[in-house]
Tab-separated table of C-alpha atoms in Angstrom:
chain	number	residue	atom	x	y	z
Q	1	MET	CA	-37.559	-9.710	28.570
Q	2	SER	CA	-40.663	-8.706	30.691
Q	3	ALA	CA	-43.122	-5.860	29.711
Q	4	ALA	CA	-41.423	-3.498	32.986
Q	5	ASP	CA	-38.086	-4.094	32.024
Q	6	GLU	CA	-39.288	-3.528	28.046
Q	7	LYS	CA	-40.208	-0.001	29.834
Q	8	LEU	CA	-37.476	0.280	32.311
Q	9	LEU	CA	-34.755	-0.034	28.992
Q	10	MET	CA	-36.900	2.475	26.805
Q	11	ASP	CA	-37.163	4.711	28.852
Q	12	TYR	CA	-33.351	4.797	29.846
Q	13	PHE	CA	-32.904	4.890	25.968
Q	14	ALA	CA	-35.421	7.696	25.437
Q	15	ALA	CA	-33.124	9.702	28.077
Q	16	TYR	CA	-29.775	8.726	26.605
Q	17	SER	CA	-31.123	9.510	23.185
Q	18	ALA	CA	-31.973	13.059	24.149
Q	19	ARG	CA	-29.065	13.948	25.934
Q	20	PHE	CA	-26.739	12.918	22.760
Q	21	THR	CA	-28.883	14.880	20.477
Q	22	GLU	CA	-28.728	17.938	22.685
Q	23	ARG	CA	-24.941	17.216	22.507
Q	24	VAL	CA	-25.028	16.524	18.790
Q	25	ASP	CA	-26.750	19.973	18.262
Q	26	ALA	CA	-24.705	21.796	20.590
Q	27	ILE	CA	-21.328	20.619	18.667
Q	28	LEU	CA	-23.260	21.694	15.056
Q	29	ALA	CA	-23.953	24.827	16.498
Q	30	VAL	CA	-20.086	25.794	17.183
Q	31	HIS	CA	-18.177	23.886	14.612
Q	32	GLY	CA	-20.909	23.372	12.207
Q	33	ARG	CA	-20.447	19.364	11.823
Q	34	ALA	CA	-20.745	16.594	14.587
Q	35	VAL	CA	-18.967	13.885	14.101
Q	36	ILE	CA	-19.544	10.483	16.066
Q	37	PHE	CA	-17.615	7.001	16.420
Q	38	ASP	CA	-19.899	5.276	17.708
Q	39	VAL	CA	-17.201	2.029	19.001
Q	40	HIS	CA	-18.447	-0.982	20.243
Q	41	SER	CA	-16.765	-4.528	20.692
Q	42	TYR	CA	-18.170	-7.705	20.040
Q	43	PRO	CA	-17.356	-11.655	21.171
Q	44	GLU	CA	-15.738	-14.173	18.833
Q	45	ALA	CA	-18.157	-16.798	19.155
Q	46	LEU	CA	-21.551	-15.849	17.838
Q	47	LEU	CA	-23.927	-14.834	21.250
Q	48	SER	CA	-27.385	-16.893	21.441
Q	49	ASP	CA	-29.701	-13.389	21.077
Q	50	GLU	CA	-27.696	-11.985	17.966
Q	51	LEU	CA	-30.221	-11.105	15.576
Q	52	HIS	CA	-27.767	-10.393	12.479
Q	53	GLY	CA	-24.264	-11.875	13.845
Q	54	GLY	CA	-24.212	-15.171	11.417
Q	55	GLY	CA	-21.388	-15.349	9.562
Q	56	TYR	CA	-17.577	-14.215	9.081
Q	57	ARG	CA	-16.975	-12.064	12.566
Q	58	ALA	CA	-14.105	-10.081	10.563
Q	59	PRO	CA	-11.594	-7.944	13.564
Q	60	LEU	CA	-13.023	-4.612	12.742
Q	61	CYS	CA	-16.484	-4.197	11.660
Q	62	VAL	CA	-17.203	-0.704	9.953
Q	63	GLY	CA	-20.666	0.112	10.113
Q	64	SER	CA	-22.506	2.744	8.015
Q	65	GLU	CA	-24.598	4.007	5.426
Q	66	PRO	CA	-23.876	6.871	2.471
Q	67	PHE	CA	-25.854	9.968	3.975
Q	68	HIS	CA	-23.840	9.963	6.947
Q	69	ALA	CA	-20.266	8.697	6.154
Q	70	SER	CA	-18.707	9.533	2.662
Q	71	VAL	CA	-16.362	7.268	1.038
Q	72	ASP	CA	-13.636	9.363	1.758
Q	73	LEU	CA	-14.309	8.831	5.600
Q	74	LEU	CA	-14.754	5.484	5.005
Q	75	ALA	CA	-11.022	4.851	3.299
Q	76	THR	CA	-9.502	7.422	6.009
Q	77	VAL	CA	-11.194	4.797	8.563
Q	78	GLY	CA	-9.645	1.897	6.470
Q	79	GLY	CA	-6.283	3.603	6.608
Q	80	CYS	CA	-6.078	4.054	10.294
Q	81	PHE	CA	-6.408	0.151	11.267
Q	82	PRO	CA	-3.894	-1.313	8.563
Q	83	ASP	CA	-3.022	-4.314	10.884
Q	84	LEU	CA	-7.405	-5.405	10.816
Q	85	ASP	CA	-9.588	-6.948	8.536
Q	86	ALA	CA	-12.205	-4.339	8.291
Q	87	HIS	CA	-15.702	-5.698	6.734
Q	88	ALA	CA	-18.259	-2.911	5.747
Q	89	ASN	CA	-21.815	-3.646	7.562
Q	90	ALA	CA	-20.618	-7.422	8.421
Q	91	PRO	CA	-21.858	-8.679	10.642
Q	92	PHE	CA	-23.178	-5.474	11.801
Q	93	ALA	CA	-24.538	-2.700	9.914
Q	94	GLY	CA	-25.067	1.104	10.053
Q	95	SER	CA	-24.237	3.436	13.281
Q	96	TYR	CA	-26.049	5.551	15.415
Q	97	VAL	CA	-27.192	8.676	14.646
Q	98	PRO	CA	-29.929	10.843	16.798
Q	99	LEU	CA	-33.787	10.834	14.760
Q	100	LYS	CA	-33.347	14.482	14.902
Q	101	HIS	CA	-30.654	14.285	12.614
Q	102	TYR	CA	-31.353	10.908	10.596
Q	103	ARG	CA	-31.357	11.218	6.966
Q	104	SER	CA	-32.010	14.782	6.638
Q	105	ASP	CA	-28.671	16.408	8.185
Q	106	ALA	CA	-25.527	15.852	6.662
Q	107	ARG	CA	-23.410	17.722	8.707
Q	108	VAL	CA	-24.153	15.296	11.241
Q	109	ILE	CA	-20.991	12.331	10.266
Q	110	SER	CA	-20.965	8.921	12.169
Q	111	VAL	CA	-19.202	5.751	11.420
Q	112	MET	CA	-19.741	2.292	13.862
Q	113	LEU	CA	-16.509	0.692	14.663
Q	114	GLU	CA	-16.934	-3.295	15.996
Q	115	ILE	CA	-13.830	-4.343	17.316
Q	116	ARG	CA	-13.792	-7.976	17.857
Q	117	ARG	CA	-13.162	-8.534	21.626
Q	118	ASP	CA	-10.647	-11.170	21.065
Q	119	VAL	CA	-7.887	-8.168	18.870
Q	120	TYR	CA	-7.096	-6.577	21.992
Q	121	MET	CA	-8.632	-8.994	25.027
Q	122	ASP	CA	-8.431	-12.325	26.204
Q	123	GLU	CA	-11.777	-12.922	26.594
Q	124	ALA	CA	-11.818	-16.319	28.682
Q	125	SER	CA	-10.118	-14.376	32.017
Q	126	VAL	CA	-11.537	-10.823	30.614
Q	127	THR	CA	-7.411	-9.278	30.451
Q	128	ARG	CA	-5.746	-6.784	28.110
Q	129	LYS	CA	-3.551	-7.811	25.277
Q	130	PRO	CA	-1.115	-5.413	25.467
Q	131	GLU	CA	-0.132	-6.666	21.723
Q	132	GLY	CA	-3.417	-5.655	20.395
Q	133	PHE	CA	-4.609	-2.976	22.895
Q	134	ALA	CA	-1.764	-0.583	22.474
Q	135	PRO	CA	-1.744	-0.753	18.813
Q	136	LEU	CA	-5.272	-0.389	18.905
Q	137	GLN	CA	-5.245	2.865	21.045
Q	138	VAL	CA	-3.281	4.262	18.287
Q	139	SER	CA	-5.250	3.539	15.450
Q	140	LEU	CA	-7.923	5.280	17.409
Q	141	LYS	CA	-6.317	8.151	17.900
Q	142	ARG	CA	-4.708	8.444	14.641
Q	143	LEU	CA	-8.685	8.509	13.340
Q	144	VAL	CA	-9.751	11.114	15.711
Q	145	ASP	CA	-6.731	13.266	14.862
Q	146	GLN	CA	-7.397	12.549	10.704
Q	147	VAL	CA	-10.996	13.456	10.816
Q	148	ARG	CA	-10.119	15.999	13.395
Q	149	TYR	CA	-7.370	18.022	11.718
Q	150	GLY	CA	-7.297	16.614	7.954
């Protein structure tokens, strides 16, 4: 990556991070806690630029760290995705937390959900698989509802 591209990327991230921190602060002020579901997808095959993607690529990678995700929350996550083989922090680890709150504010709860793309789409044609996409929607909604109302 060129220095100019790196600067552009870092400027974008700085703006994103500042706005995200503002949102978390606002949510904390109103609700006393902020829950972050850091949702991503990843391909079935390892990409050449992945730093930590080696080994088994579970249909669901649940990234977390103890300070920002309790054992009970992680059990809730697992229960909401009963049809997916989930692995903790593999092949990816951790979850996004604004630096202002990282390991200092336990009211900020964060779990990363890395969903392997072939679960819900055909990667070659970039088309949705209804038999995978619909259950995934149900699981995500169940998770949000259980954390919100549970």
